[in-house]
Each structure stands twice: as structure tokens, then as C-alpha cells.
Amino acid sequence: MDYRISERAMVTSCAVGILIVMLGNRRQSLMMSAVGAAVMVLGILQALVFYKCPHCKKRFKIGSRRPSVCPYCGAKLEDDQPAEQKTQTSTEQIEPPTEEKPE
Ligand SMILES: [Zn+2]
């Protein structure tokens, strides 16, 4: 499995797993909570196996964002999406409070 797919699967399974656990808690269903926990564990387990550098086969840190360059062998990791460049210019202008002066 591709490491990019693995990362996505990990994130998705964690999110879905947490949702199921929360639903299980609300419904007081131990079975449902267990299923949610299992989904999370499975997602992390597959990441332990597949979330690694395609060049040197070393595992990436789970929980960190996918690096653009392998921290171990320095291989450039292909990006499936163009790097977003968001330039946020704060246009907020702090206006001083208008004081009402008695004449
Ligand atoms: Zn590497």
C-alpha cells in the first residue's frame, strides 16, 4: 500500500473510530465503543506497517504530518497535491473606542 493512502486511512479511521466510541458511550453500548476502538487501533496498526518511506523503508512518525523530504534518507517524496500557499494578510484595523465627551 502507498504511504499516502496509509496516512489517509489512518486519519480517517481515527476520526471514524472516535465518532463510533462517542456514539457508543452515548448509547451506553459497550459493543459499539469496542468497535470504535477497534477501528482506531486497526487504522494505527496499518500505518505502523505501511506508513513509511518508499525509498529506505523507514517508518515515519505517526501523528506527524507527511514530510516532503524523507528525514532518514533525504529522498524527495512526491506530492500528490500542489503546495498551497496561503498568504493571509490581516486587514483587521483596531479602532480606538470612541469616547463620548460631555460638552
Ligand atoms: Zn527514506
mmCIF file of N, CA and C and ligand atoms in Angstrom:
data_model
loop_
_atom_site.group_PDB
_atom_site.id
_atom_site.type_symbol
_atom_site.label_atom_id
_atom_site.label_comp_id
_atom_site.label_asym_id
_atom_site.label_seq_id
_atom_site.Cartn_x
_atom_site.Cartn_y
_atom_site.Cartn_z
ATOM 1 N N MET A 1 0.858 -1.202 0.000
ATOM 2 C CA MET A 1 0.000 0.000 0.000
ATOM 3 C C MET A 1 0.888 1.244 0.000
ATOM 4 N N ASP A 2 0.433 2.244 -0.683
ATOM 5 C CA ASP A 2 1.135 3.505 -0.765
ATOM 6 C C ASP A 2 1.104 4.214 0.582
ATOM 7 N N TYR A 3 2.205 4.867 0.925
ATOM 8 C CA TYR A 3 2.254 5.524 2.233
ATOM 9 C C TYR A 3 1.274 6.676 2.329
ATOM 10 N N ARG A 4 0.949 7.256 1.179
ATOM 11 C CA ARG A 4 -0.021 8.361 1.216
ATOM 12 C C ARG A 4 -1.416 7.842 1.520
ATOM 13 N N ILE A 5 -1.750 6.712 0.918
ATOM 14 C CA ILE A 5 -3.053 6.094 1.203
ATOM 15 C C ILE A 5 -3.095 5.657 2.661
ATOM 16 N N SER A 6 -1.966 5.133 3.123
ATOM 17 C CA SER A 6 -1.894 4.674 4.508
ATOM 18 C C SER A 6 -2.140 5.824 5.475
ATOM 19 N N GLU A 7 -1.537 6.979 5.181
ATOM 20 C CA GLU A 7 -1.726 8.125 6.067
ATOM 21 C C GLU A 7 -3.186 8.537 6.097
ATOM 22 N N ARG A 8 -3.781 8.577 4.913
ATOM 23 C CA ARG A 8 -5.187 8.984 4.844
ATOM 24 C C ARG A 8 -6.072 7.991 5.587
ATOM 25 N N ALA A 9 -5.766 6.709 5.418
ATOM 26 C CA ALA A 9 -6.558 5.683 6.088
ATOM 27 C C ALA A 9 -6.433 5.813 7.600
ATOM 28 N N MET A 10 -5.217 6.148 8.056
ATOM 29 C CA MET A 10 -5.005 6.298 9.497
ATOM 30 C C MET A 10 -5.843 7.452 10.046
ATOM 31 N N VAL A 11 -5.768 8.590 9.362
ATOM 32 C CA VAL A 11 -6.504 9.769 9.831
ATOM 33 C C VAL A 11 -8.004 9.491 9.816
ATOM 34 N N THR A 12 -8.458 8.869 8.723
ATOM 35 C CA THR A 12 -9.891 8.605 8.580
ATOM 36 C C THR A 12 -10.365 7.618 9.655
ATOM 37 N N SER A 13 -9.602 6.556 9.855
ATOM 38 C CA SER A 13 -10.042 5.537 10.809
ATOM 39 C C SER A 13 -10.051 6.091 12.229
ATOM 40 N N CYS A 14 -9.105 6.976 12.529
ATOM 41 C CA CYS A 14 -9.099 7.579 13.866
ATOM 42 C C CYS A 14 -10.336 8.456 14.060
ATOM 43 N N ALA A 15 -10.647 9.249 13.037
ATOM 44 C CA ALA A 15 -11.801 10.135 13.148
ATOM 45 C C ALA A 15 -13.090 9.324 13.259
ATOM 46 N N VAL A 16 -13.219 8.326 12.411
ATOM 47 C CA VAL A 16 -14.427 7.495 12.427
ATOM 48 C C VAL A 16 -14.500 6.711 13.742
ATOM 49 N N GLY A 17 -13.340 6.182 14.170
ATOM 50 C CA GLY A 17 -13.306 5.407 15.416
ATOM 51 C C GLY A 17 -13.746 6.233 16.606
ATOM 52 N N ILE A 18 -13.257 7.466 16.691
ATOM 53 C CA ILE A 18 -13.633 8.337 17.813
ATOM 54 C C ILE A 18 -15.135 8.593 17.780
ATOM 55 N N LEU A 19 -15.659 8.816 16.578
ATOM 56 C CA LEU A 19 -17.096 9.067 16.438
ATOM 57 C C LEU A 19 -17.901 7.867 16.950
ATOM 58 N N ILE A 20 -17.470 6.669 16.555
ATOM 59 C CA ILE A 20 -18.210 5.467 16.959
ATOM 60 C C ILE A 20 -18.117 5.281 18.475
ATOM 61 N N VAL A 21 -16.919 5.538 19.053
ATOM 62 C CA VAL A 21 -16.763 5.405 20.502
ATOM 63 C C VAL A 21 -17.685 6.389 21.223
ATOM 64 N N MET A 22 -17.738 7.626 20.699
ATOM 65 C CA MET A 22 -18.599 8.627 21.336
ATOM 66 C C MET A 22 -20.068 8.224 21.243
ATOM 67 N N LEU A 23 -20.454 7.713 20.076
ATOM 68 C CA LEU A 23 -21.832 7.246 19.898
ATOM 69 C C LEU A 23 -22.117 6.089 20.854
ATOM 70 N N GLY A 24 -21.155 5.185 20.981
ATOM 71 C CA GLY A 24 -21.316 4.044 21.873
ATOM 72 C C GLY A 24 -21.471 4.473 23.313
ATOM 73 N N ASN A 25 -20.692 5.495 23.702
ATOM 74 C CA ASN A 25 -20.808 6.000 25.063
ATOM 75 C C ASN A 25 -22.190 6.592 25.307
ATOM 76 N N ARG A 26 -22.653 7.335 24.305
ATOM 77 C CA ARG A 26 -23.938 7.998 24.470
ATOM 78 C C ARG A 26 -25.070 6.969 24.578
ATOM 79 N N ARG A 27 -24.932 5.929 23.778
ATOM 80 C CA ARG A 27 -25.979 4.901 23.805
ATOM 81 C C ARG A 27 -25.695 3.847 24.860
ATOM 82 N N GLN A 28 -24.603 4.034 25.579
ATOM 83 C CA GLN A 28 -24.186 3.083 26.610
ATOM 84 C C GLN A 28 -24.079 1.675 26.032
ATOM 85 N N SER A 29 -23.498 1.642 24.835
ATOM 86 C CA SER A 29 -23.322 0.363 24.173
ATOM 87 C C SER A 29 -21.847 0.017 24.176
ATOM 88 N N LEU A 30 -21.503 -0.959 25.002
ATOM 89 C CA LEU A 30 -20.101 -1.357 25.115
ATOM 90 C C LEU A 30 -19.605 -1.936 23.800
ATOM 91 N N MET A 31 -20.509 -2.637 23.134
ATOM 92 C CA MET A 31 -20.171 -3.262 21.861
ATOM 93 C C MET A 31 -19.763 -2.193 20.843
ATOM 94 N N MET A 32 -20.540 -1.133 20.787
ATOM 95 C CA MET A 32 -20.266 -0.078 19.813
ATOM 96 C C MET A 32 -18.946 0.619 20.144
ATOM 97 N N SER A 33 -18.708 0.893 21.418
ATOM 98 C CA SER A 33 -17.451 1.521 21.815
ATOM 99 C C SER A 33 -16.274 0.642 21.449
ATOM 100 N N ALA A 34 -16.447 -0.657 21.632
ATOM 101 C CA ALA A 34 -15.373 -1.589 21.306
ATOM 102 C C ALA A 34 -15.088 -1.572 19.812
ATOM 103 N N VAL A 35 -16.155 -1.491 19.019
ATOM 104 C CA VAL A 35 -15.977 -1.443 17.562
ATOM 105 C C VAL A 35 -15.216 -0.169 17.184
ATOM 106 N N GLY A 36 -15.603 0.953 17.802
ATOM 107 C CA GLY A 36 -14.919 2.211 17.513
ATOM 108 C C GLY A 36 -13.452 2.148 17.877
ATOM 109 N N ALA A 37 -13.156 1.571 19.043
ATOM 110 C CA ALA A 37 -11.765 1.441 19.467
ATOM 111 C C ALA A 37 -11.000 0.531 18.512
ATOM 112 N N ALA A 38 -11.664 -0.514 18.055
ATOM 113 C CA ALA A 38 -11.013 -1.452 17.128
ATOM 114 C C ALA A 38 -10.687 -0.754 15.809
ATOM 115 N N VAL A 39 -11.605 0.108 15.350
ATOM 116 C CA VAL A 39 -11.368 0.830 14.098
ATOM 117 C C VAL A 39 -10.127 1.713 14.235
ATOM 118 N N MET A 40 -10.021 2.405 15.392
ATOM 119 C CA MET A 40 -8.865 3.266 15.617
ATOM 120 C C MET A 40 -7.575 2.459 15.659
ATOM 121 N N VAL A 41 -7.614 1.355 16.392
ATOM 122 C CA VAL A 41 -6.417 0.518 16.538
ATOM 123 C C VAL A 41 -5.986 -0.024 15.182
ATOM 124 N N LEU A 42 -6.963 -0.472 14.390
ATOM 125 C CA LEU A 42 -6.646 -1.014 13.071
ATOM 126 C C LEU A 42 -6.015 0.056 12.178
ATOM 127 N N GLY A 43 -6.570 1.262 12.268
ATOM 128 C CA GLY A 43 -6.027 2.343 11.455
ATOM 129 C C GLY A 43 -4.587 2.644 11.810
ATOM 130 N N ILE A 44 -4.273 2.608 13.113
ATOM 131 C CA ILE A 44 -2.904 2.891 13.543
ATOM 132 C C ILE A 44 -1.993 1.715 13.206
ATOM 133 N N LEU A 45 -2.523 0.512 13.326
ATOM 134 C CA LEU A 45 -1.716 -0.678 13.030
ATOM 135 C C LEU A 45 -1.303 -0.718 11.566
ATOM 136 N N GLN A 46 -2.242 -0.421 10.672
ATOM 137 C CA GLN A 46 -1.881 -0.448 9.256
ATOM 138 C C GLN A 46 -0.874 0.664 8.954
ATOM 139 N N ALA A 47 -0.962 1.778 9.687
ATOM 140 C CA ALA A 47 0.019 2.848 9.474
ATOM 141 C C ALA A 47 1.400 2.396 9.942
ATOM 142 N N LEU A 48 1.431 1.619 11.021
ATOM 143 C CA LEU A 48 2.718 1.101 11.512
ATOM 144 C C LEU A 48 3.380 0.243 10.439
ATOM 145 N N VAL A 49 2.554 -0.423 9.631
ATOM 146 C CA VAL A 49 3.093 -1.326 8.610
ATOM 147 C C VAL A 49 3.396 -0.576 7.312
ATOM 148 N N PHE A 50 2.481 0.311 6.922
ATOM 149 C CA PHE A 50 2.571 0.874 5.572
ATOM 150 C C PHE A 50 3.052 2.321 5.515
ATOM 151 N N TYR A 51 2.984 3.042 6.636
ATOM 152 C CA TYR A 51 3.324 4.461 6.605
ATOM 153 C C TYR A 51 4.829 4.607 6.758
ATOM 154 N N LYS A 52 5.537 4.443 5.644
ATOM 155 C CA LYS A 52 6.990 4.508 5.711
ATOM 156 C C LYS A 52 7.544 5.039 4.398
ATOM 157 N N CYS A 53 8.816 5.359 4.431
ATOM 158 C CA CYS A 53 9.485 5.903 3.249
ATOM 159 C C CYS A 53 9.550 4.825 2.161
ATOM 160 N N PRO A 54 9.127 5.170 0.952
ATOM 161 C CA PRO A 54 9.176 4.170 -0.134
ATOM 162 C C PRO A 54 10.611 3.882 -0.586
ATOM 163 N N HIS A 55 11.561 4.696 -0.148
ATOM 164 C CA HIS A 55 12.952 4.501 -0.593
ATOM 165 C C HIS A 55 13.757 3.704 0.420
ATOM 166 N N CYS A 56 13.786 4.151 1.666
ATOM 167 C CA CYS A 56 14.629 3.478 2.654
ATOM 168 C C CYS A 56 13.805 2.596 3.585
ATOM 169 N N LYS A 57 12.474 2.620 3.421
ATOM 170 C CA LYS A 57 11.567 1.738 4.164
ATOM 171 C C LYS A 57 11.560 2.010 5.668
ATOM 172 N N LYS A 58 12.009 3.192 6.039
ATOM 173 C CA LYS A 58 11.943 3.518 7.469
ATOM 174 C C LYS A 58 10.601 4.170 7.760
ATOM 175 N N ARG A 59 10.103 3.871 8.946
ATOM 176 C CA ARG A 59 8.774 4.366 9.296
ATOM 177 C C ARG A 59 8.809 5.850 9.619
ATOM 178 N N PHE A 60 7.769 6.510 9.166
ATOM 179 C CA PHE A 60 7.600 7.901 9.546
ATOM 180 C C PHE A 60 6.959 7.950 10.925
ATOM 181 N N LYS A 61 7.106 9.100 11.550
ATOM 182 C CA LYS A 61 6.479 9.288 12.848
ATOM 183 C C LYS A 61 4.973 9.336 12.655
ATOM 184 N N ILE A 62 4.280 8.530 13.395
ATOM 185 C CA ILE A 62 2.822 8.542 13.311
ATOM 186 C C ILE A 62 2.305 9.720 14.119
ATOM 187 N N GLY A 63 1.387 10.425 13.501
ATOM 188 C CA GLY A 63 0.840 11.588 14.183
ATOM 189 C C GLY A 63 1.425 12.875 13.650
ATOM 190 N N SER A 64 2.562 12.769 12.971
ATOM 191 C CA SER A 64 3.136 13.964 12.381
ATOM 192 C C SER A 64 2.660 14.081 10.935
ATOM 193 N N ARG A 65 2.789 15.241 10.413
ATOM 194 C CA ARG A 65 2.359 15.449 9.031
ATOM 195 C C ARG A 65 3.351 14.780 8.089
ATOM 196 N N ARG A 66 2.838 14.362 6.967
ATOM 197 C CA ARG A 66 3.688 13.694 5.999
ATOM 198 C C ARG A 66 4.795 14.643 5.538
ATOM 199 N N PRO A 67 6.049 14.233 5.695
ATOM 200 C CA PRO A 67 7.146 15.120 5.291
ATOM 201 C C PRO A 67 7.279 15.181 3.779
ATOM 202 N N SER A 68 7.795 16.299 3.278
ATOM 203 C CA SER A 68 8.009 16.427 1.832
ATOM 204 C C SER A 68 9.352 15.817 1.452
ATOM 205 N N VAL A 69 10.237 15.691 2.459
ATOM 206 C CA VAL A 69 11.521 15.041 2.234
ATOM 207 C C VAL A 69 11.708 14.021 3.348
ATOM 208 N N CYS A 70 12.165 12.841 2.991
ATOM 209 C CA CYS A 70 12.353 11.801 3.994
ATOM 210 C C CYS A 70 13.397 12.245 5.011
ATOM 211 N N PRO A 71 13.048 12.205 6.312
ATOM 212 C CA PRO A 71 14.005 12.650 7.333
ATOM 213 C C PRO A 71 15.165 11.676 7.509
ATOM 214 N N TYR A 72 15.080 10.500 6.931
ATOM 215 C CA TYR A 72 16.120 9.491 7.134
ATOM 216 C C TYR A 72 17.101 9.445 5.970
ATOM 217 N N CYS A 73 16.577 9.313 4.728
ATOM 218 C CA CYS A 73 17.475 9.161 3.588
ATOM 219 C C CYS A 73 17.497 10.414 2.713
ATOM 220 N N GLY A 74 16.628 11.378 3.011
ATOM 221 C CA GLY A 74 16.657 12.631 2.261
ATOM 222 C C GLY A 74 15.989 12.545 0.904
ATOM 223 N N ALA A 75 15.323 11.441 0.624
ATOM 224 C CA ALA A 75 14.659 11.297 -0.661
ATOM 225 C C ALA A 75 13.465 12.227 -0.742
ATOM 226 N N LYS A 76 13.306 12.827 -1.896
ATOM 227 C CA LYS A 76 12.173 13.730 -2.068
ATOM 228 C C LYS A 76 10.920 12.892 -2.248
ATOM 229 N N LEU A 77 9.929 13.192 -1.451
ATOM 230 C CA LEU A 77 8.693 12.429 -1.517
ATOM 231 C C LEU A 77 7.715 13.176 -2.404
ATOM 232 N N GLU A 78 7.204 12.450 -3.347
ATOM 233 C CA GLU A 78 6.325 13.067 -4.326
ATOM 234 C C GLU A 78 5.060 13.586 -3.662
ATOM 235 N N ASP A 79 4.625 14.687 -4.156
ATOM 236 C CA ASP A 79 3.422 15.288 -3.610
ATOM 237 C C ASP A 79 2.273 15.055 -4.572
ATOM 238 N N ASP A 80 1.172 14.598 -4.013
ATOM 239 C CA ASP A 80 0.028 14.373 -4.890
ATOM 240 C C ASP A 80 -0.813 15.628 -5.045
ATOM 241 N N GLN A 81 -0.517 16.596 -4.208
ATOM 242 C CA GLN A 81 -1.268 17.840 -4.328
ATOM 243 C C GLN A 81 -0.299 19.019 -4.285
ATOM 244 N N PRO A 82 -0.563 20.010 -5.080
ATOM 245 C CA PRO A 82 0.330 21.171 -5.094
ATOM 246 C C PRO A 82 0.326 21.891 -3.755
ATOM 247 N N ALA A 83 1.482 22.384 -3.407
ATOM 248 C CA ALA A 83 1.598 23.062 -2.125
ATOM 249 C C ALA A 83 0.749 24.321 -2.116
ATOM 250 N N GLU A 84 -0.065 24.389 -1.112
ATOM 251 C CA GLU A 84 -0.934 25.557 -1.023
ATOM 252 C C GLU A 84 -0.174 26.704 -0.373
ATOM 253 N N GLN A 85 -0.303 27.803 -1.010
ATOM 254 C CA GLN A 85 0.350 28.973 -0.435
ATOM 255 C C GLN A 85 -0.728 29.968 -0.046
ATOM 256 N N LYS A 86 -0.932 30.002 1.216
ATOM 257 C CA LYS A 86 -1.963 30.915 1.694
ATOM 258 C C LYS A 86 -1.295 32.125 2.330
ATOM 259 N N THR A 87 -1.536 33.226 1.735
ATOM 260 C CA THR A 87 -0.988 34.445 2.316
ATOM 261 C C THR A 87 -2.139 35.220 2.926
ATOM 262 N N GLN A 88 -2.148 35.130 4.213
ATOM 263 C CA GLN A 88 -3.240 35.814 4.894
ATOM 264 C C GLN A 88 -2.753 37.157 5.402
ATOM 265 N N THR A 89 -3.345 38.155 4.834
ATOM 266 C CA THR A 89 -2.986 39.497 5.280
ATOM 267 C C THR A 89 -4.069 39.973 6.232
ATOM 268 N N SER A 90 -3.612 40.314 7.379
ATOM 269 C CA SER A 90 -4.591 40.744 8.373
ATOM 270 C C SER A 90 -5.023 42.166 8.050
ATOM 271 N N THR A 91 -6.273 42.235 7.689
ATOM 272 C CA THR A 91 -6.810 43.546 7.342
ATOM 273 C C THR A 91 -7.591 44.131 8.506
ATOM 274 N N GLU A 92 -7.383 43.495 9.637
ATOM 275 C CA GLU A 92 -8.129 43.985 10.804
ATOM 276 C C GLU A 92 -7.534 45.297 11.292
ATOM 277 N N GLN A 93 -8.379 46.213 11.462
ATOM 278 C CA GLN A 93 -7.920 47.505 11.976
ATOM 279 C C GLN A 93 -8.568 47.743 13.329
ATOM 280 N N ILE A 94 -7.694 47.913 14.276
ATOM 281 C CA ILE A 94 -8.209 48.134 15.625
ATOM 282 C C ILE A 94 -8.530 49.623 15.794
ATOM 283 N N GLU A 95 -9.802 49.835 15.951
ATOM 284 C CA GLU A 95 -10.209 51.228 16.124
ATOM 285 C C GLU A 95 -10.311 51.545 17.603
ATOM 286 N N PRO A 96 -9.818 52.677 17.962
ATOM 287 C CA PRO A 96 -9.926 53.054 19.385
ATOM 288 C C PRO A 96 -11.377 53.321 19.745
ATOM 289 N N PRO A 97 -11.731 52.927 20.936
ATOM 290 C CA PRO A 97 -13.149 53.158 21.342
ATOM 291 C C PRO A 97 -13.460 54.647 21.379
ATOM 292 N N THR A 98 -14.597 54.945 20.799
ATOM 293 C CA THR A 98 -14.986 56.366 20.761
ATOM 294 C C THR A 98 -15.559 56.759 22.100
ATOM 295 N N GLU A 99 -14.941 57.741 22.654
ATOM 296 C CA GLU A 99 -15.405 58.180 23.976
ATOM 297 C C GLU A 99 -16.361 59.358 23.813
ATOM 298 N N GLU A 100 -17.410 59.257 24.541
ATOM 299 C CA GLU A 100 -18.369 60.360 24.477
ATOM 300 C C GLU A 100 -18.003 61.379 25.532
ATOM 301 N N LYS A 101 -17.679 62.523 25.037
ATOM 302 C CA LYS A 101 -17.266 63.561 25.991
ATOM 303 C C LYS A 101 -18.439 64.536 26.230
ATOM 304 N N PRO A 102 -18.728 64.749 27.433
ATOM 305 C CA PRO A 102 -19.788 65.750 27.706
ATOM 306 C C PRO A 102 -19.293 67.160 27.390
ATOM 307 N N GLU A 103 -20.147 67.902 26.715
ATOM 308 C CA GLU A 103 -19.711 69.254 26.331
ATOM 309 C C GLU A 103 -20.005 70.252 27.413
HETATM 310 ZN ZN ZN B 1 13.791 7.439 3.218
#
